[in-house]
Tab-separated table of C-alpha atoms in Angstrom:
chain	number	residue	atom	x	y	z
A	1	MET	CA	42.428	-23.924	-4.532
A	2	THR	CA	39.624	-21.951	-2.874
A	3	LYS	CA	39.639	-21.002	0.778
A	4	ARG	CA	36.843	-23.468	1.466
A	5	GLN	CA	38.624	-26.351	-0.275
A	6	PHE	CA	41.822	-25.559	1.628
A	7	THR	CA	39.914	-25.611	4.936
A	8	CYS	CA	38.256	-28.942	4.144
A	9	ARG	CA	41.575	-30.575	3.199
A	10	ALA	CA	43.301	-29.174	6.291
A	11	LEU	CA	40.555	-30.740	8.416
A	12	LEU	CA	41.115	-34.021	6.550
A	13	VAL	CA	44.865	-33.994	7.399
A	14	LEU	CA	44.189	-33.129	11.059
A	15	MET	CA	41.650	-35.940	11.342
A	16	ALA	CA	44.124	-38.383	9.793
A	17	LEU	CA	46.872	-37.330	12.239
A	18	ASN	CA	44.447	-37.742	15.105
A	19	THR	CA	43.751	-41.286	13.940
A	20	LEU	CA	47.460	-42.098	13.878
A	21	LEU	CA	47.968	-40.677	17.369
A	22	VAL	CA	45.058	-42.526	18.935
A	23	PHE	CA	45.954	-45.802	17.286
A	24	PRO	CA	49.731	-46.511	17.242
A	25	ALA	CA	51.031	-47.214	13.785
A	26	ARG	CA	52.256	-50.630	14.769
A	27	ALA	CA	48.722	-51.660	15.737
A	28	LEU	CA	47.263	-50.691	12.408
A	29	ASP	CA	48.030	-52.358	9.172
A	30	GLN	CA	48.114	-50.480	5.920
A	31	GLU	CA	44.633	-51.654	4.858
A	32	VAL	CA	42.933	-50.157	7.925
A	33	ILE	CA	44.662	-46.796	7.423
A	34	LEU	CA	43.598	-46.678	3.777
A	35	GLN	CA	39.984	-47.482	4.723
A	36	ARG	CA	39.919	-44.618	7.204
A	37	LEU	CA	41.462	-42.193	4.709
A	38	ASN	CA	38.908	-43.210	2.050
A	39	ALA	CA	36.073	-42.625	4.523
A	40	LEU	CA	37.422	-39.180	5.381
A	41	GLU	CA	37.715	-38.271	1.698
A	42	GLN	CA	34.107	-39.350	1.132
A	43	ASN	CA	33.028	-37.142	4.047
A	44	GLN	CA	34.869	-34.240	2.428
A	45	ARG	CA	33.102	-34.811	-0.896
A	46	ASP	CA	29.714	-34.948	0.862
A	47	LEU	CA	30.466	-31.705	2.695
A	48	GLU	CA	31.508	-29.928	-0.510
A	49	GLN	CA	28.316	-31.097	-2.231
A	50	GLN	CA	26.189	-29.735	0.627
A	51	LEU	CA	27.999	-26.398	0.440
A	52	ALA	CA	27.506	-26.266	-3.328
A	53	GLU	CA	23.772	-26.938	-2.924
A	54	ARG	CA	23.568	-24.166	-0.333
A	55	ASP	CA	25.351	-21.760	-2.693
A	56	ALA	CA	22.926	-22.667	-5.488
A	57	ARG	CA	19.938	-21.894	-3.267
A	58	ILE	CA	21.478	-18.549	-2.282
A	59	MET	CA	22.141	-17.669	-5.922
A	60	GLU	CA	18.539	-18.504	-6.859
A	61	LEU	CA	17.247	-16.252	-4.082
A	62	GLU	CA	19.646	-13.473	-5.086
A	63	GLN	CA	18.387	-13.661	-8.661
A	64	ARG	CA	14.765	-13.348	-7.466
A	65	LEU	CA	15.702	-10.274	-5.411
A	66	GLY	CA	17.849	-8.766	-8.152
A	67	VAL	CA	21.003	-8.837	-5.979
A	68	PRO	CA	24.402	-9.188	-7.701
A	69	PRO	CA	26.139	-12.475	-6.778
A	70	THR	CA	29.202	-12.312	-4.513
A	71	ALA	CA	32.535	-13.996	-5.084
A	72	THR	CA	32.693	-15.491	-1.608
A	73	GLY	CA	29.235	-17.054	-1.673
A	74	GLN	CA	28.369	-15.475	1.669
A	75	LEU	CA	24.934	-14.151	2.526
A	76	HIS	CA	24.080	-10.581	1.564
A	77	SER	CA	22.431	-8.022	3.811
A	78	VAL	CA	19.621	-6.865	1.537
A	79	PRO	CA	15.964	-5.847	1.933
A	80	VAL	CA	13.297	-8.502	1.579
A	81	THR	CA	9.880	-7.496	0.286
A	82	PRO	CA	6.906	-9.126	2.029
A	83	GLN	CA	4.853	-11.517	-0.060
A	84	ALA	CA	1.797	-9.342	0.414
A	85	GLY	CA	0.650	-6.349	2.411
A	86	ALA	CA	-2.513	-5.061	3.980
A	87	PRO	CA	-4.676	-3.469	1.306
A	88	HIS	CA	-5.742	0.051	1.972
A	89	PRO	CA	-6.376	3.330	0.248
A	90	GLY	CA	-3.551	2.986	-1.995
A	91	SER	CA	-2.910	-0.398	-0.460
A	92	GLY	CA	0.327	-2.074	-1.184
A	93	SER	CA	3.306	-3.711	0.409
A	94	SER	CA	6.261	-1.872	1.890
A	95	ALA	CA	9.878	-3.106	1.855
A	96	SER	CA	11.065	-4.909	4.961
A	97	ASP	CA	14.292	-4.261	6.818
A	98	VAL	CA	14.822	-7.971	7.460
A	99	THR	CA	17.999	-9.275	5.822
A	100	LEU	CA	18.839	-12.658	4.392
A	101	ALA	CA	21.471	-13.062	7.071
A	102	GLN	CA	18.873	-12.394	9.758
A	103	ALA	CA	16.475	-14.806	8.077
A	104	ALA	CA	19.154	-17.496	8.189
A	105	ASP	CA	20.040	-16.825	11.839
A	106	GLU	CA	16.522	-16.371	13.234
A	107	PRO	CA	13.907	-19.123	13.582
A	108	ALA	CA	11.157	-18.917	10.969
A	109	ILE	CA	8.311	-19.214	13.478
A	110	GLY	CA	7.807	-16.003	15.418
A	111	ARG	CA	10.288	-13.993	13.351
A	112	PHE	CA	9.451	-10.274	13.294
A	113	ASN	CA	9.675	-8.748	9.828
A	114	GLN	CA	10.458	-5.090	10.360
A	115	GLY	CA	9.041	-2.444	8.048
A	116	GLY	CA	5.422	-3.603	7.952
A	117	GLY	CA	5.865	-7.302	7.137
A	118	GLY	CA	4.394	-8.420	10.463
A	119	TYR	CA	5.286	-11.691	12.178
A	120	THR	CA	6.021	-14.971	10.432
A	121	ILE	CA	3.747	-17.512	12.127
A	122	ALA	CA	4.805	-20.499	10.020
A	123	GLU	CA	7.208	-21.210	7.169
A	124	THR	CA	7.704	-24.598	5.522
A	125	PRO	CA	8.665	-25.847	2.040
A	126	TYR	CA	4.915	-25.916	1.304
A	127	GLY	CA	3.979	-22.390	2.296
A	128	LYS	CA	4.332	-19.353	4.498
A	129	LEU	CA	1.965	-17.537	6.888
A	130	ASN	CA	2.448	-13.961	8.112
A	131	PHE	CA	0.321	-11.843	10.423
A	132	SER	CA	0.295	-8.055	10.575
A	133	ALA	CA	-1.911	-5.356	12.094
A	134	TRP	CA	-2.630	-1.668	11.677
A	135	THR	CA	-4.704	0.700	13.770
A	136	TYR	CA	-4.797	4.264	15.002
A	137	ILE	CA	-6.494	6.280	17.728
A	138	ARG	CA	-7.706	9.734	16.716
A	139	TYR	CA	-8.795	12.801	18.649
A	140	LEU	CA	-10.845	15.063	16.348
A	141	ASN	CA	-12.069	18.587	17.085
A	142	GLN	CA	-14.351	20.214	14.475
A	143	LYS	CA	-15.706	23.008	16.711
A	144	GLY	CA	-13.893	25.548	14.546
A	145	LEU	CA	-16.273	24.881	11.614
A	146	ASP	CA	-19.322	27.014	10.844
A	147	ASP	CA	-22.617	25.714	12.228
A	148	SER	CA	-24.248	25.344	8.809
A	149	TYR	CA	-23.682	25.725	5.092
A	150	THR	CA	-25.729	26.626	2.033
A	151	ASP	CA	-25.271	24.579	-1.130
A	152	SER	CA	-25.207	25.935	-4.672
A	153	PHE	CA	-29.020	25.601	-4.953
A	154	GLY	CA	-29.694	27.761	-1.903
A	155	ARG	CA	-30.541	24.882	0.462
A	156	GLU	CA	-29.243	25.226	4.017
A	157	PHE	CA	-27.889	22.275	6.039
A	158	GLU	CA	-26.691	22.055	9.617
A	159	ILE	CA	-23.218	20.727	10.417
A	160	ASP	CA	-22.917	18.242	13.271
A	161	HIS	CA	-19.634	19.167	14.942
A	162	ARG	CA	-17.500	16.436	16.459
A	163	ASN	CA	-15.202	16.573	19.469
A	164	ASP	CA	-14.284	12.991	20.372
A	165	PHE	CA	-11.761	10.166	20.657
A	166	GLN	CA	-12.099	7.155	18.347
A	167	VAL	CA	-10.229	3.936	17.630
A	168	ASN	CA	-10.797	4.963	14.051
A	169	LYS	CA	-9.916	1.791	12.134
A	170	VAL	CA	-8.468	-1.667	12.703
A	171	ASN	CA	-6.937	-3.894	10.044
A	172	LEU	CA	-5.863	-7.495	10.782
A	173	THR	CA	-4.048	-9.158	7.900
A	174	PHE	CA	-2.926	-12.720	7.133
A	175	ASN	CA	-0.835	-13.304	4.035
A	176	GLY	CA	1.770	-15.609	2.548
A	177	TRP	CA	2.250	-18.158	-0.211
A	178	LEU	CA	1.145	-21.737	-0.847
A	179	TYR	CA	3.137	-24.535	-2.599
A	180	ASP	CA	4.849	-22.017	-4.883
A	181	PRO	CA	6.334	-18.684	-3.635
A	182	ASP	CA	4.849	-17.040	-6.735
A	183	PHE	CA	1.315	-18.049	-5.670
A	184	ARG	CA	0.431	-15.554	-2.939
A	185	TRP	CA	-2.714	-15.101	-0.904
A	186	LEU	CA	-4.073	-12.298	1.273
A	187	LEU	CA	-6.983	-12.345	3.742
A	188	TYR	CA	-7.918	-9.468	6.035
A	189	THR	CA	-10.550	-7.954	8.303
A	190	TRP	CA	-10.992	-4.208	8.131
A	191	THR	CA	-13.184	-2.156	10.461
A	192	SER	CA	-14.343	1.451	10.436
A	193	ASN	CA	-15.216	1.989	14.080
A	194	THR	CA	-16.597	5.499	13.549
A	195	SER	CA	-19.518	4.021	11.588
A	196	GLN	CA	-20.466	1.144	13.880
A	197	GLY	CA	-23.915	-0.161	13.049
A	198	GLU	CA	-23.726	0.979	9.431
A	199	SER	CA	-23.417	-1.346	6.437
A	200	ALA	CA	-19.886	-2.616	5.721
A	201	GLN	CA	-18.606	-1.366	9.095
A	202	VAL	CA	-16.611	-4.616	9.119
A	203	VAL	CA	-15.184	-6.030	5.883
A	204	VAL	CA	-13.674	-9.511	5.499
A	205	ALA	CA	-11.925	-9.746	2.151
A	206	GLY	CA	-8.753	-10.633	0.284
A	207	ASN	CA	-7.227	-11.687	-3.012
A	208	LEU	CA	-5.092	-14.323	-4.755
A	209	LYS	CA	-2.117	-13.517	-7.000
A	210	TYR	CA	0.290	-15.441	-9.208
A	211	ARG	CA	3.546	-13.999	-10.565
A	212	PHE	CA	4.524	-15.488	-13.932
A	213	ASN	CA	7.502	-13.142	-14.280
A	214	ASP	CA	8.496	-9.571	-13.412
A	215	ALA	CA	6.245	-8.184	-16.151
A	216	LEU	CA	3.152	-10.310	-15.452
A	217	ASP	CA	1.722	-10.584	-11.934
A	218	VAL	CA	-1.970	-11.494	-12.110
A	219	GLY	CA	-4.437	-11.015	-9.265
A	220	PHE	CA	-8.096	-11.796	-8.492
A	221	GLY	CA	-10.181	-10.464	-5.610
A	222	ILE	CA	-10.633	-7.113	-3.890
A	223	ASP	CA	-8.122	-4.356	-4.569
A	224	ALA	CA	-7.946	-0.617	-5.241
A	225	LEU	CA	-8.538	0.756	-8.720
A	226	PRO	CA	-5.201	2.495	-9.519
A	227	GLY	CA	-6.768	5.783	-10.626
A	228	THR	CA	-4.757	8.172	-8.422
A	229	ARG	CA	-1.410	8.107	-6.632
A	230	SER	CA	-3.034	7.338	-3.255
A	231	THR	CA	-4.887	4.277	-4.606
A	232	SER	CA	-1.829	2.684	-6.184
A	233	GLY	CA	-0.098	1.050	-3.210
A	234	THR	CA	1.214	4.035	-1.231
A	235	PHE	CA	-0.402	3.122	2.119
A	236	PRO	CA	0.803	3.519	4.869
A	237	HIS	CA	3.331	5.997	3.471
A	238	PHE	CA	0.988	8.974	3.639
A	239	LEU	CA	1.995	12.295	5.171
A	240	LYS	CA	-1.454	12.381	6.764
A	241	VAL	CA	-2.811	9.470	8.822
A	242	ASP	CA	-5.309	7.492	6.729
A	243	TYR	CA	-6.948	10.292	4.796
A	244	ARG	CA	-6.385	12.277	1.633
A	245	THR	CA	-6.572	15.874	0.504
A	246	MET	CA	-10.022	17.101	-0.475
A	247	ALA	CA	-9.390	16.993	-4.233
A	248	ASP	CA	-7.881	13.500	-4.132
A	249	ASP	CA	-10.882	12.125	-2.229
A	250	PHE	CA	-13.340	13.964	-4.499
A	251	PHE	CA	-11.949	12.639	-7.805
A	252	ARG	CA	-10.557	9.181	-6.953
A	253	PRO	CA	-12.003	5.697	-7.511
A	254	SER	CA	-11.967	3.163	-4.665
A	255	TYR	CA	-11.966	-0.584	-3.909
A	256	THR	CA	-13.834	-3.173	-5.907
A	257	THR	CA	-13.760	-6.856	-6.806
A	258	GLY	CA	-12.058	-7.703	-10.061
A	259	MET	CA	-8.923	-8.952	-11.747
A	260	TRP	CA	-5.706	-7.154	-12.585
A	261	THR	CA	-2.203	-7.499	-13.914
A	262	ALA	CA	0.847	-5.551	-12.797
A	263	GLY	CA	4.591	-5.615	-13.222
A	264	LYS	CA	7.664	-3.966	-14.680
A	265	LEU	CA	7.904	-3.014	-18.341
A	266	GLY	CA	11.543	-1.999	-18.049
A	267	GLU	CA	14.040	-0.347	-15.740
A	268	GLY	CA	12.091	2.103	-13.588
A	269	ILE	CA	8.799	1.594	-15.485
A	270	ASP	CA	5.842	-0.012	-13.632
A	271	TYR	CA	2.235	-0.557	-14.662
A	272	LYS	CA	-1.089	-1.865	-13.362
A	273	LEU	CA	-4.324	-2.610	-15.260
A	274	MET	CA	-7.576	-3.631	-13.554
A	275	VAL	CA	-11.146	-4.488	-14.546
A	276	GLY	CA	-13.759	-4.510	-11.793
A	277	ASN	CA	-17.428	-4.464	-10.842
A	278	ASN	CA	-17.853	-0.746	-10.070
A	279	LEU	CA	-16.032	2.268	-8.637
A	280	SER	CA	-16.575	1.270	-4.998
A	281	GLN	CA	-18.020	-2.109	-4.041
A	282	LEU	CA	-17.463	-2.218	-0.263
A	283	GLY	CA	-20.977	-2.022	1.184
A	284	VAL	CA	-22.687	-2.954	-2.098
A	285	ASN	CA	-24.129	-6.454	-2.413
A	286	ALA	CA	-24.002	-8.404	-5.667
A	287	SER	CA	-27.719	-8.022	-6.430
A	288	ARG	CA	-27.253	-4.236	-6.741
A	289	LEU	CA	-24.568	-4.514	-9.439
A	290	ASP	CA	-25.385	-4.336	-13.140
A	291	ASP	CA	-24.590	-7.213	-15.527
A	292	GLY	CA	-21.624	-5.599	-17.299
A	293	LEU	CA	-17.933	-5.579	-16.430
A	294	ASN	CA	-17.590	-1.932	-17.403
A	295	THR	CA	-15.182	-0.493	-14.840
A	296	TRP	CA	-11.583	-0.136	-16.017
A	297	SER	CA	-8.559	1.534	-14.453
A	298	GLY	CA	-4.857	1.620	-15.228
A	299	ARG	CA	-1.690	3.527	-14.494
A	300	LEU	CA	1.890	3.821	-15.698
A	301	ASP	CA	4.795	5.031	-13.521
A	302	TRP	CA	8.213	6.142	-14.731
A	303	MET	CA	11.103	6.657	-12.280
A	304	PRO	CA	13.929	7.939	-14.504
A	305	THR	CA	16.713	8.867	-12.058
A	306	THR	CA	16.991	6.079	-9.469
A	307	GLY	CA	14.509	3.513	-10.817
A	308	GLU	CA	12.520	3.598	-7.559
A	309	PHE	CA	10.625	6.052	-5.347
A	310	GLY	CA	10.934	4.564	-1.889
A	311	PRO	CA	8.708	2.019	-0.118
A	312	GLY	CA	5.260	1.931	-1.690
A	313	LYS	CA	6.174	5.010	-3.790
A	314	GLY	CA	4.857	6.989	-0.842
A	315	PHE	CA	4.611	10.727	-0.343
A	316	ASP	CA	7.493	11.306	2.114
A	317	ASP	CA	11.250	10.718	2.166
A	318	PHE	CA	11.534	8.877	5.463
A	319	SER	CA	14.295	6.751	3.925
A	320	MET	CA	16.453	9.854	3.231
A	321	HIS	CA	17.447	9.435	-0.439
A	322	SER	CA	21.110	10.258	-1.024
A	323	GLU	CA	20.396	10.651	-4.768
A	324	LEU	CA	17.553	12.602	-6.351
A	325	ALA	CA	14.596	10.246	-6.859
A	326	THR	CA	11.934	11.294	-9.363
A	327	LEU	CA	8.579	9.871	-10.442
A	328	PHE	CA	6.105	10.661	-13.219
A	329	GLY	CA	2.745	8.900	-13.409
A	330	ILE	CA	-0.374	8.828	-15.542
A	331	ALA	CA	-3.642	7.077	-14.668
A	332	GLY	CA	-7.075	6.722	-16.213
A	333	THR	CA	-10.400	5.302	-14.977
A	334	TYR	CA	-13.675	4.556	-16.771
A	335	SER	CA	-16.848	3.257	-15.144
A	336	GLU	CA	-20.531	3.000	-16.014
A	337	GLU	CA	-22.304	3.609	-12.698
A	338	THR	CA	-25.889	3.030	-11.614
A	339	ARG	CA	-27.851	4.541	-8.748
A	340	GLN	CA	-28.315	1.217	-6.943
A	341	SER	CA	-24.618	0.300	-7.150
A	342	GLN	CA	-23.478	3.222	-4.963
A	343	PRO	CA	-22.078	2.566	-1.474
A	344	GLY	CA	-23.525	4.277	1.589
A	345	THR	CA	-21.972	7.527	2.746
A	346	GLU	CA	-20.492	5.780	5.808
A	347	ASP	CA	-19.235	2.619	4.090
A	348	ILE	CA	-15.518	1.870	4.403
A	349	ASN	CA	-13.403	3.932	2.023
A	350	ASN	CA	-16.473	4.800	-0.028
A	351	SER	CA	-16.225	6.711	-3.267
A	352	GLN	CA	-19.242	8.854	-4.105
A	353	ILE	CA	-19.716	10.816	-7.321
A	354	ARG	CA	-20.507	14.323	-6.088
A	355	LEU	CA	-21.061	17.824	-7.402
A	356	SER	CA	-18.372	20.259	-6.325
A	357	ASP	CA	-20.636	21.546	-3.510
A	358	GLY	CA	-20.727	18.024	-2.002
A	359	THR	CA	-24.141	16.957	-3.334
A	360	ARG	CA	-24.300	13.271	-4.355
A	361	ILE	CA	-25.493	13.143	-7.968
A	362	PHE	CA	-27.597	9.965	-7.579
A	363	GLU	CA	-29.533	11.406	-4.636
A	364	PRO	CA	-33.207	12.135	-5.451
A	365	GLY	CA	-33.669	15.862	-5.937
A	366	ALA	CA	-29.929	16.446	-6.158
A	367	PHE	CA	-30.403	19.393	-8.545
A	368	ASN	CA	-33.314	20.842	-6.526
A	369	THR	CA	-35.846	19.451	-9.007
A	370	ASP	CA	-38.203	16.485	-8.962
A	371	GLY	CA	-35.861	14.422	-11.123
A	372	ARG	CA	-33.033	12.002	-10.420
A	373	ILE	CA	-30.108	10.377	-12.229
A	374	ASN	CA	-30.291	6.580	-12.546
A	375	GLU	CA	-27.156	5.916	-14.637
A	376	ALA	CA	-24.021	7.866	-15.510
A	377	THR	CA	-20.593	7.297	-17.044
A	378	TYR	CA	-17.576	8.408	-14.983
A	379	GLN	CA	-14.249	9.138	-16.686
A	380	MET	CA	-11.189	10.468	-14.890
A	381	LEU	CA	-7.604	11.237	-15.912
A	382	ALA	CA	-4.797	11.969	-13.425
A	383	LEU	CA	-1.198	13.113	-13.940
A	384	ASP	CA	1.279	13.194	-11.059
A	385	ALA	CA	4.951	13.927	-10.462
A	386	GLY	CA	7.240	13.855	-7.463
A	387	MET	CA	10.799	14.151	-6.202
A	388	LYS	CA	12.693	13.124	-3.050
A	389	TYR	CA	16.133	14.093	-1.820
A	390	GLN	CA	17.814	13.918	1.605
A	391	GLY	CA	14.571	13.952	3.573
A	392	PHE	CA	12.748	16.497	1.383
A	393	SER	CA	9.766	15.451	-0.722
A	394	LEU	CA	7.474	17.278	-3.139
A	395	THR	CA	4.570	15.643	-4.985
A	396	GLY	CA	1.752	17.060	-7.081
A	397	GLU	CA	-1.215	15.648	-8.978
A	398	TYR	CA	-3.781	17.101	-11.384
A	399	TYR	CA	-7.234	15.597	-12.070
A	400	TRP	CA	-9.808	15.887	-14.845
A	401	ARG	CA	-13.258	14.274	-14.443
A	402	TRP	CA	-16.145	13.932	-16.877
A	403	VAL	CA	-19.602	12.576	-15.950
A	404	ASP	CA	-21.940	12.102	-18.922
A	405	ASP	CA	-24.305	9.623	-20.672
A	406	LEU	CA	-26.867	10.447	-17.997
A	407	LYS	CA	-29.959	8.236	-17.799
A	408	THR	CA	-32.580	10.255	-15.910
A	409	GLU	CA	-36.199	10.408	-14.895
A	410	GLY	CA	-37.997	13.654	-14.219
A	411	ASP	CA	-36.381	17.043	-14.645
A	412	ILE	CA	-32.554	17.142	-14.590
A	413	PRO	CA	-31.138	20.487	-15.819
A	414	VAL	CA	-27.778	19.172	-17.077
A	415	GLU	CA	-26.584	16.685	-19.696
A	416	ASP	CA	-23.020	16.290	-18.422
A	417	LEU	CA	-20.614	17.468	-15.722
A	418	TYR	CA	-16.972	18.518	-15.868
A	419	ASP	CA	-14.648	19.234	-12.946
A	420	HIS	CA	-10.891	19.486	-12.542
A	421	GLY	CA	-8.475	20.211	-9.724
A	422	PHE	CA	-5.121	19.506	-8.124
A	423	GLN	CA	-3.294	18.589	-4.958
A	424	ILE	CA	0.252	19.331	-3.758
A	425	GLN	CA	2.115	17.890	-0.753
A	426	THR	CA	5.596	18.596	0.586
A	427	SER	CA	7.524	17.383	3.633
A	428	TYR	CA	10.929	17.472	5.286
A	429	MET	CA	12.637	15.210	7.839
A	430	PHE	CA	13.954	17.754	10.364
A	431	VAL	CA	15.401	14.900	12.424
A	432	PRO	CA	16.136	11.806	10.280
A	433	LYS	CA	13.773	8.894	11.046
A	434	SER	CA	12.271	10.861	13.943
A	435	LEU	CA	10.667	14.277	13.279
A	436	GLN	CA	8.909	15.291	10.069
A	437	GLY	CA	6.926	18.374	9.094
A	438	TYR	CA	4.559	18.656	6.135
A	439	VAL	CA	2.203	20.972	4.288
A	440	ALA	CA	-0.591	19.753	1.990
A	441	GLY	CA	-3.346	21.415	0.041
A	442	SER	CA	-5.771	20.979	-2.847
A	443	LYS	CA	-8.425	22.807	-4.874
A	444	ILE	CA	-11.389	21.781	-7.018
A	445	PHE	CA	-12.573	23.847	-9.976
A	446	GLY	CA	-16.200	22.773	-10.374
A	447	GLU	CA	-19.478	23.798	-11.956
A	448	TYR	CA	-21.082	24.103	-8.501
A	449	GLY	CA	-18.313	25.768	-6.502
A	450	ASN	CA	-14.545	25.895	-6.072
A	451	PRO	CA	-13.775	24.329	-2.677
A	452	TRP	CA	-10.225	24.000	-1.314
A	453	ASP	CA	-8.268	22.901	1.724
A	454	THR	CA	-4.826	23.241	3.272
A	455	ALA	CA	-3.153	21.490	6.204
A	456	VAL	CA	-0.006	21.836	8.298
A	457	GLY	CA	1.142	18.825	10.295
A	458	VAL	CA	3.962	17.099	12.112
A	459	ASN	CA	4.877	13.406	12.405
A	460	TRP	CA	6.989	12.063	15.258
A	461	TYR	CA	8.402	8.522	15.095
A	462	PRO	CA	9.408	7.795	18.740
A	463	PHE	CA	11.228	4.531	17.930
A	464	ASN	CA	12.980	5.872	14.801
A	465	HIS	CA	10.856	3.541	12.717
A	466	ARG	CA	7.546	3.643	10.853
A	467	LEU	CA	6.024	1.085	13.232
A	468	VAL	CA	4.661	3.796	15.551
A	469	ARG	CA	3.770	7.377	14.613
A	470	VAL	CA	2.369	10.325	16.582
A	471	ASN	CA	0.689	12.846	14.275
A	472	GLY	CA	-0.816	16.274	14.812
A	473	GLU	CA	-2.489	18.352	12.104
A	474	LEU	CA	-4.306	21.666	11.735
A	475	LEU	CA	-6.697	21.540	8.759
A	476	TYR	CA	-8.525	24.431	7.097
A	477	MET	CA	-11.349	23.623	4.686
A	478	LYS	CA	-13.378	25.995	2.522
A	479	ASP	CA	-16.838	24.734	1.445
A	480	SER	CA	-15.730	21.096	1.636
A	481	ALA	CA	-16.948	18.885	-1.219
A	482	ILE	CA	-16.488	15.666	0.799
A	483	GLY	CA	-17.197	14.339	4.269
A	484	TYR	CA	-17.942	11.199	6.265
A	485	SER	CA	-17.221	10.102	9.825
A	486	SER	CA	-13.820	8.415	9.340
A	487	ILE	CA	-12.152	11.586	7.952
A	488	PRO	CA	-11.835	15.118	9.421
A	489	TYR	CA	-13.923	16.786	6.678
A	490	GLN	CA	-17.626	17.690	6.863
A	491	VAL	CA	-19.615	18.250	3.650
A	492	GLY	CA	-19.936	22.016	3.277
A	493	GLY	CA	-17.472	22.559	6.120
A	494	ASP	CA	-15.958	26.034	6.347
A	495	GLY	CA	-13.325	26.667	9.007
A	496	VAL	CA	-10.657	24.929	11.061
A	497	ALA	CA	-10.462	21.360	12.349
A	498	PHE	CA	-7.717	19.866	14.503
A	499	HIS	CA	-6.853	16.220	14.998
A	500	THR	CA	-4.065	14.178	16.530
A	501	ASN	CA	-3.381	10.489	15.964
A	502	LEU	CA	-1.429	7.601	17.467
A	503	GLU	CA	-0.794	5.053	14.702
A	504	MET	CA	0.677	1.539	14.877
A	505	LYS	CA	1.563	-0.574	11.830
A	506	PHE	CA	3.566	-3.808	11.890
């Protein structure tokens, strides 16, 4: 007899004794007593059926989460992953600290899902609605940069130094599921306040996904091409606040509209494959796209030691791994690009194909001639590896990029371009879940210069949680190959920049 059955039968006996005490035995005939006992036994059977149904629901949820069943049938305290997360450079969802026990005890409406899951606004058998937000305030000082730079063709350009405060970006996200927990939806607004008045300063977008099984999760809509580590779901688990190293930003693809499939191929092996419209569609209207679906990107991750690499497979070890976690990844991207399908330099999270001196290849006169490139094929391969242990993290990535099949008019002195480079980032939690230091750097080996950068920074989490972060960073750049207003770099920048950030993400 189980503990639960014993308890139910003990209650049955107590209720029967209570009946006999309230109604003297001489006032009750045998038939009445039997009727009451039968009713109590029926109540016991109904209660046991309800408990069995509850246990079945718990077991189904445990199987979805991959949690081993317990012998007692009690609720586990395990992480719950949000149905969807705010997309971002490397957009993806992070694991929540909410437990099943908390979910059972707390009301569904207004429940706060710690760890980036936002607030649950509504939850019914027909669907779920969450709301989350992300923003940061940045002070940026670029007065340590040179006043001008000269590109590889001898042309001189002035640098417009910045020294200002900005509410740099705002992201408001609604997500959940509808009718079936495997059918998830995501809608968001995303602003780049540093480029107010420019095209795509405000983006309203989203996607729809359906999970057939662990190996096949299909999505349609806007998402990041998974060509580098930072565009494969790592946000907001960056060491830096919302920007990448120079080499990562130079080589990477960006966001586009398309379809994709992702999932697990085995223990510790994840993949994602995506076909899209172009390398970077935010700020590009449909009439400027060509008529071919010729942008492809995919990646494969292997985590051999622990089968995971922390929330979002991010760059730091905020979660303080007690066992050595390792990751090895490979990614490839192919895209046939046209001059008219390029985003503006200030469009949100834009991805421009540039020479290694920062010159945009589709710009008229890019090579200091009267010619221009109208079409080009971009191909990029990236290999990355990382490890985490007891608050220490080390990640590195190498890139190779080929640009060829040039369609030109006028005089263009090249037939193809080849560049390669790397980035490396390391961090340590000096005070667990509170104080973190990091160093990051990268270098590009290009046909038109070899720019590089390095940064030293500190992250302070005042509430011992990722929800709020105070960041300060000193950045040195040498002949920067990238630059736009939402990041600390300036094209051609040579010197020191400092910035500090107050970030909130829930």
